[in-house]
Amino acid sequence: MNPNGSPENTEKGKKGWFLRLAVVLAIVSILLLGLLQLVESQLDQGEKDRMTHTVARGDLTVTVSEQGTLESSNNTEIKCKIRGFNTVTWVVKVGTLVKEGDELVRLDTKVIEENVSLGKTNVNTAVATLERTKADVAKSAIALKAYQEGSFVSQDERLQESIKIAKKELATARKIQDSSRNLYTKGYVNSFELQADNFLVTQNELELKVQQTQKEVLNKYTKEMQMATLEGNLTANRSKQQSNEAGLEMDRIKLARAEAELENCIIRAPKDGLVIYPSAAEWKETPDITEGATVRKDQVLLLMPDLKKMQVKVGIHESMVDSLEVGFEAIVRIGERELRSRVSHIANVTKPAGWWTGNVVKYDTIIELPEVEGLKPGMSAEIEIIMAEHKNVVTIPVAAILETEDGKFCWVESPDGPQKRTLKLGDSNDVFVLVKEGVTEGEKVILNPLAFVDEAQKAAQRLFTDSSM
């Protein structure tokens, strides 16, 4: 028989199995005990980690903080004086200190030089045209005077002389006629001779009448017609002269303007000082004034700020602007310097909101700065505006408050555990809030109640559930 099957060996095997089971049970018991101790220690540590704040009285300062950049409230604007559009060929570097008369900007001159050349040609042509017109005026005036004092007078005198001759001849013919009639009655002449003398009288009468008619026509019609023609020519030529003079003046003005624009293609500093670029639009990354940029008339190309009159312009959110007033104290921090000033202006109209502002509506607010050496446009500044100051009031940390649709709450330590309180609050800053009702001095409020108070967690869960439905 195999010795391993003996009753003695079988008994030893049973004892070894029970021993191993006892060891396993002992190990499991130790592990369970350790786990329970770990859970209890974590619960105790949670109670220890729960932070509180003792309610007390103190001073509360309500402020609004914004970022801004320095600018001058009195800028000398350097503008483009050329009509239409032009191209920048060179511009001084931003931040350059210049002297009066130094070059700041150069603009393209090619088109303007062509305008100057064309203007000179037009002026010379207009001068020549005007001189010809002046000569025509002079000739018209001479022609008018020559007719009045020459042609008309000579014609009139000639007709007067012809009338005198006609009258004499008529008088002679009538004497002959009278003599023939006497002789005819006496029989010395026949009827044919008498008729001939009568015909001569009639002929001379007609000749006299013709001469008189010619004189009347000359004085009454011919003179008026000729005078009207000559005076009309003179008036027309004078009008043409005035038109040519006006045209010449216009061409000279255009030439002078083109020459001035050519000179304005080089823009010089009107005074000593610092030169900066005007601010770019909020949606742009760089200013508009660079080499190759297109500029227009009256566009501001550069600024020369008055460094003795500096200010900061910041945007105040629409939710705060109604509480802001001119005169509120402002603390301006520029690097390591801290300046105290006051709000000097609040815009009545908001700046346009867009994607570049995150669609946030803000109102421009200006804080004038005292005269301090070393302030320059573009410097970054942190602005803290004091909205209100409360003395000796009850405050608690903002972190102790839970806000729901039912109101604002906090939890205070009590012998029975966290106790919920309904709060009536006032002004606040980023850390503390003024408490009008709900807690008293000496009580301890629990900070971050959502992490440690079951009731706060349930209230927050209800608020989340209601809002998602």
Coordinates of N, CA and C in Angstrom, one line a residue, residues 271-372:
K271 N 6.2 121.3 -35.5 CA 6.8 121.7 -34.2 C 7.7 120.6 -33.8
D272 N 8.5 120.8 -32.7 CA 9.3 119.8 -32.1 C 8.4 118.8 -31.3
G273 N 8.8 117.6 -31.3 CA 8.0 116.6 -30.5 C 8.1 115.2 -30.9
L274 N 7.3 114.4 -30.3 CA 7.2 112.9 -30.5 C 6.2 112.7 -31.6
V275 N 6.5 111.7 -32.5 CA 5.6 111.3 -33.6 C 5.1 109.9 -33.4
I276 N 3.8 109.7 -33.4 CA 3.2 108.4 -33.3 C 2.2 108.2 -34.4
Y277 N 1.9 106.9 -34.7 CA 0.8 106.6 -35.7 C -0.5 106.7 -35.0
P278 N -1.6 107.1 -35.7 CA -2.9 107.1 -35.2 C -3.3 105.6 -34.9
S279 N -4.2 105.5 -33.9 CA -4.6 104.1 -33.5 C -5.3 103.4 -34.7
A280 N -4.9 102.1 -34.9 CA -5.6 101.3 -35.9 C -7.0 101.0 -35.5
A281 N -7.8 100.7 -36.4 CA -9.2 100.2 -36.1 C -9.1 98.9 -35.2
E282 N -10.1 98.7 -34.4 CA -10.0 97.6 -33.4 C -9.9 96.3 -34.1
W283 N -10.4 96.1 -35.3 CA -10.3 94.8 -36.0 C -9.1 94.6 -36.8
K284 N -8.2 95.7 -36.8 CA -6.9 95.6 -37.5 C -5.7 95.4 -36.6
E285 N -4.7 94.7 -37.1 CA -3.5 94.5 -36.3 C -2.5 95.5 -36.5
T286 N -2.5 96.3 -37.5 CA -1.5 97.3 -37.8 C -2.1 98.6 -38.2
P287 N -1.4 99.8 -38.0 CA -2.0 101.1 -38.4 C -2.1 101.1 -40.0
D288 N -2.9 102.1 -40.4 CA -3.1 102.2 -41.9 C -1.9 102.9 -42.6
I289 N -1.1 103.6 -41.9 CA 0.0 104.4 -42.5 C 1.3 103.6 -42.5
T290 N 1.5 103.1 -43.7 CA 2.8 102.3 -44.0 C 3.2 102.6 -45.4
E291 N 4.4 102.3 -45.7 CA 4.9 102.5 -47.1 C 4.1 101.7 -48.0
G292 N 3.5 102.3 -49.1 CA 2.7 101.6 -50.1 C 1.2 101.7 -49.7
A293 N 0.9 102.3 -48.6 CA -0.5 102.4 -48.2 C -1.2 103.5 -49.0
T294 N -2.5 103.4 -49.3 CA -3.3 104.4 -50.0 C -3.9 105.3 -49.0
V295 N -3.8 106.6 -49.1 CA -4.4 107.6 -48.2 C -5.3 108.5 -49.0
R296 N -6.1 109.2 -48.3 CA -7.1 110.1 -48.9 C -6.9 111.5 -48.2
K297 N -7.6 112.5 -48.9 CA -7.5 113.9 -48.4 C -8.1 114.0 -47.0
D298 N -7.5 114.7 -46.1 CA -7.9 115.0 -44.7 C -7.8 113.8 -43.8
Q299 N -7.2 112.7 -44.3 CA -6.9 111.5 -43.5 C -5.8 111.9 -42.5
V300 N -6.0 111.5 -41.2 CA -4.9 111.7 -40.2 C -3.8 110.7 -40.5
L301 N -2.6 111.1 -40.8 CA -1.5 110.2 -41.1 C -0.7 110.0 -39.8
L302 N -0.4 111.0 -39.1 CA 0.4 110.9 -37.9 C -0.2 111.8 -36.8
L303 N 0.3 111.6 -35.5 CA -0.1 112.4 -34.4 C 1.2 112.9 -33.7
M304 N 1.2 114.1 -33.2 CA 2.2 114.6 -32.4 C 1.6 115.0 -31.0
P305 N 1.6 114.1 -30.1 CA 0.9 114.2 -28.8 C 1.6 115.3 -27.9
D306 N 0.8 115.9 -27.1 CA 1.3 116.8 -26.0 C 1.5 115.9 -24.8
L307 N 2.7 115.6 -24.5 CA 3.0 114.7 -23.4 C 2.7 115.3 -22.0
K308 N 2.3 116.5 -21.9 CA 2.0 117.1 -20.7 C 0.5 116.9 -20.3
K309 N -0.3 116.5 -21.3 CA -1.7 116.3 -21.1 C -2.0 114.8 -21.5
M310 N -1.8 113.9 -20.6 CA -2.0 112.5 -20.9 C -3.2 112.0 -20.2
Q311 N -3.8 111.0 -20.8 CA -5.0 110.4 -20.2 C -5.1 108.9 -20.5
V312 N -6.0 108.2 -19.9 CA -6.2 106.8 -20.2 C -7.7 106.6 -20.6
K313 N -7.9 105.9 -21.7 CA -9.3 105.6 -22.1 C -9.6 104.1 -21.9
V314 N -10.6 103.8 -21.2 CA -10.9 102.4 -20.9 C -12.4 102.2 -21.3
G315 N -12.7 100.9 -21.5 CA -14.1 100.6 -21.8 C -14.8 100.0 -20.5
I316 N -15.9 100.6 -20.1 CA -16.6 100.1 -18.9 C -17.8 99.3 -19.3
H317 N -17.9 98.1 -18.8 CA -19.0 97.2 -19.2 C -20.4 97.9 -18.9
E318 N -21.4 97.6 -19.8 CA -22.7 98.2 -19.7 C -23.4 97.9 -18.3
S319 N -23.0 96.8 -17.7 CA -23.6 96.5 -16.4 C -23.1 97.4 -15.3
M320 N -22.0 98.0 -15.5 CA -21.4 98.8 -14.4 C -21.5 100.3 -14.7
V321 N -21.7 100.7 -16.0 CA -21.6 102.1 -16.3 C -22.7 103.0 -15.6
D322 N -23.8 102.4 -15.3 CA -24.9 103.2 -14.6 C -24.5 103.6 -13.2
S323 N -23.6 102.8 -12.6 CA -23.1 103.1 -11.3 C -21.9 104.0 -11.2
L324 N -21.4 104.3 -12.4 CA -20.2 105.1 -12.5 C -20.5 106.6 -12.7
E325 N -19.8 107.5 -12.1 CA -20.0 108.9 -12.1 C -18.7 109.6 -12.4
V326 N -18.8 110.8 -13.0 CA -17.6 111.7 -13.2 C -17.2 112.1 -11.8
G327 N -15.9 112.1 -11.6 CA -15.3 112.5 -10.3 C -14.9 111.3 -9.4
F328 N -15.3 110.1 -9.8 CA -14.9 108.9 -9.0 C -13.4 108.8 -9.0
E329 N -12.9 108.4 -7.9 CA -11.4 108.2 -7.8 C -11.0 107.0 -8.6
A330 N -9.8 107.2 -9.2 CA -9.2 106.1 -10.0 C -7.8 105.9 -9.7
I331 N -7.4 104.7 -9.5 CA -5.9 104.4 -9.3 C -5.4 103.8 -10.6
V332 N -4.4 104.5 -11.2 CA -3.8 104.1 -12.4 C -2.4 103.5 -12.1
R333 N -2.2 102.3 -12.5 CA -0.8 101.6 -12.3 C -0.2 101.4 -13.6
I334 N 1.0 102.1 -13.8 CA 1.8 102.0 -15.0 C 3.1 101.5 -14.6
G335 N 3.3 100.2 -14.9 CA 4.6 99.5 -14.4 C 4.6 99.5 -12.9
E336 N 5.7 100.1 -12.4 CA 5.8 100.1 -10.9 C 5.2 101.4 -10.3
R337 N 4.8 102.3 -11.2 CA 4.3 103.6 -10.7 C 2.8 103.5 -10.5
E338 N 2.3 104.2 -9.5 CA 0.9 104.3 -9.1 C 0.5 105.7 -9.1
L339 N -0.5 106.1 -9.9 CA -1.0 107.5 -10.0 C -2.4 107.5 -9.6
R340 N -2.8 108.5 -8.8 CA -4.2 108.7 -8.4 C -4.8 109.8 -9.2
S341 N -6.0 109.6 -9.7 CA -6.7 110.6 -10.5 C -8.2 110.4 -10.3
R342 N -9.0 111.0 -11.2 CA -10.4 110.8 -11.1 C -11.0 110.7 -12.5
V343 N -12.2 110.1 -12.6 CA -12.9 109.9 -13.8 C -13.3 111.3 -14.3
S344 N -12.9 111.6 -15.6 CA -13.2 113.0 -16.1 C -14.3 113.0 -17.2
H345 N -14.6 111.8 -17.8 CA -15.6 111.8 -18.8 C -16.1 110.4 -19.0
I346 N -17.4 110.3 -19.2 CA -18.1 109.0 -19.5 C -18.9 109.2 -20.7
A347 N -18.7 108.3 -21.7 CA -19.4 108.4 -23.0 C -20.9 108.1 -22.8
N348 N -21.7 108.9 -23.5 CA -23.2 108.6 -23.5 C -23.6 107.5 -24.4
V349 N -22.7 107.3 -25.5 CA -23.1 106.3 -26.5 C -22.0 105.2 -26.5
T350 N -22.4 104.0 -26.6 CA -21.5 102.9 -26.5 C -20.7 102.8 -27.8
K351 N -19.5 102.2 -27.7 CA -18.7 101.8 -28.9 C -19.4 100.7 -29.6
P352 N -19.3 100.6 -30.9 CA -19.9 99.5 -31.7 C -19.3 98.2 -31.2
A353 N -20.1 97.2 -30.9 CA -19.6 95.9 -30.5 C -19.5 95.0 -31.8
G354 N -18.6 94.1 -31.7 CA -18.4 93.2 -32.9 C -17.5 92.0 -32.5
W355 N -17.2 91.2 -33.4 CA -16.4 90.0 -33.1 C -15.1 90.4 -32.5
W356 N -14.5 91.6 -32.8 CA -13.2 92.0 -32.3 C -13.3 92.3 -30.8
T357 N -14.6 92.6 -30.3 CA -14.7 92.9 -28.9 C -15.4 91.8 -28.1
G358 N -15.6 90.6 -28.9 CA -16.3 89.5 -28.2 C -17.8 89.9 -28.0
N359 N -18.3 90.8 -28.8 CA -19.7 91.3 -28.7 C -20.0 91.8 -27.3
V360 N -19.0 92.3 -26.6 CA -19.2 92.9 -25.3 C -19.5 94.4 -25.5
V361 N -20.5 94.9 -24.9 CA -20.8 96.3 -25.0 C -20.1 97.1 -23.9
K362 N -19.3 98.1 -24.3 CA -18.6 98.9 -23.3 C -18.7 100.4 -23.7
Y363 N -18.6 101.2 -22.6 CA -18.6 102.7 -22.8 C -17.3 103.3 -22.5
D364 N -16.8 104.1 -23.4 CA -15.5 104.8 -23.2 C -15.5 105.7 -22.0
T365 N -14.6 105.5 -21.2 CA -14.4 106.3 -19.9 C -13.0 106.8 -19.9
I366 N -12.8 108.1 -19.6 CA -11.5 108.8 -19.7 C -11.1 109.2 -18.3
I367 N -9.9 108.9 -17.9 CA -9.2 109.3 -16.7 C -8.1 110.2 -17.1
E368 N -8.1 111.5 -16.7 CA -7.0 112.4 -17.0 C -5.9 112.1 -16.0
L369 N -4.7 112.2 -16.4 CA -3.5 111.9 -15.5 C -2.8 113.2 -15.2
P370 N -2.2 113.2 -14.0 CA -1.4 114.4 -13.6 C -0.2 114.5 -14.5
E371 N 0.4 115.6 -14.6 CA 1.7 115.8 -15.4 C 2.8 115.1 -14.7
V372 N 3.3 114.0 -15.3 CA 4.4 113.2 -14.8 C 5.4 113.0 -15.9

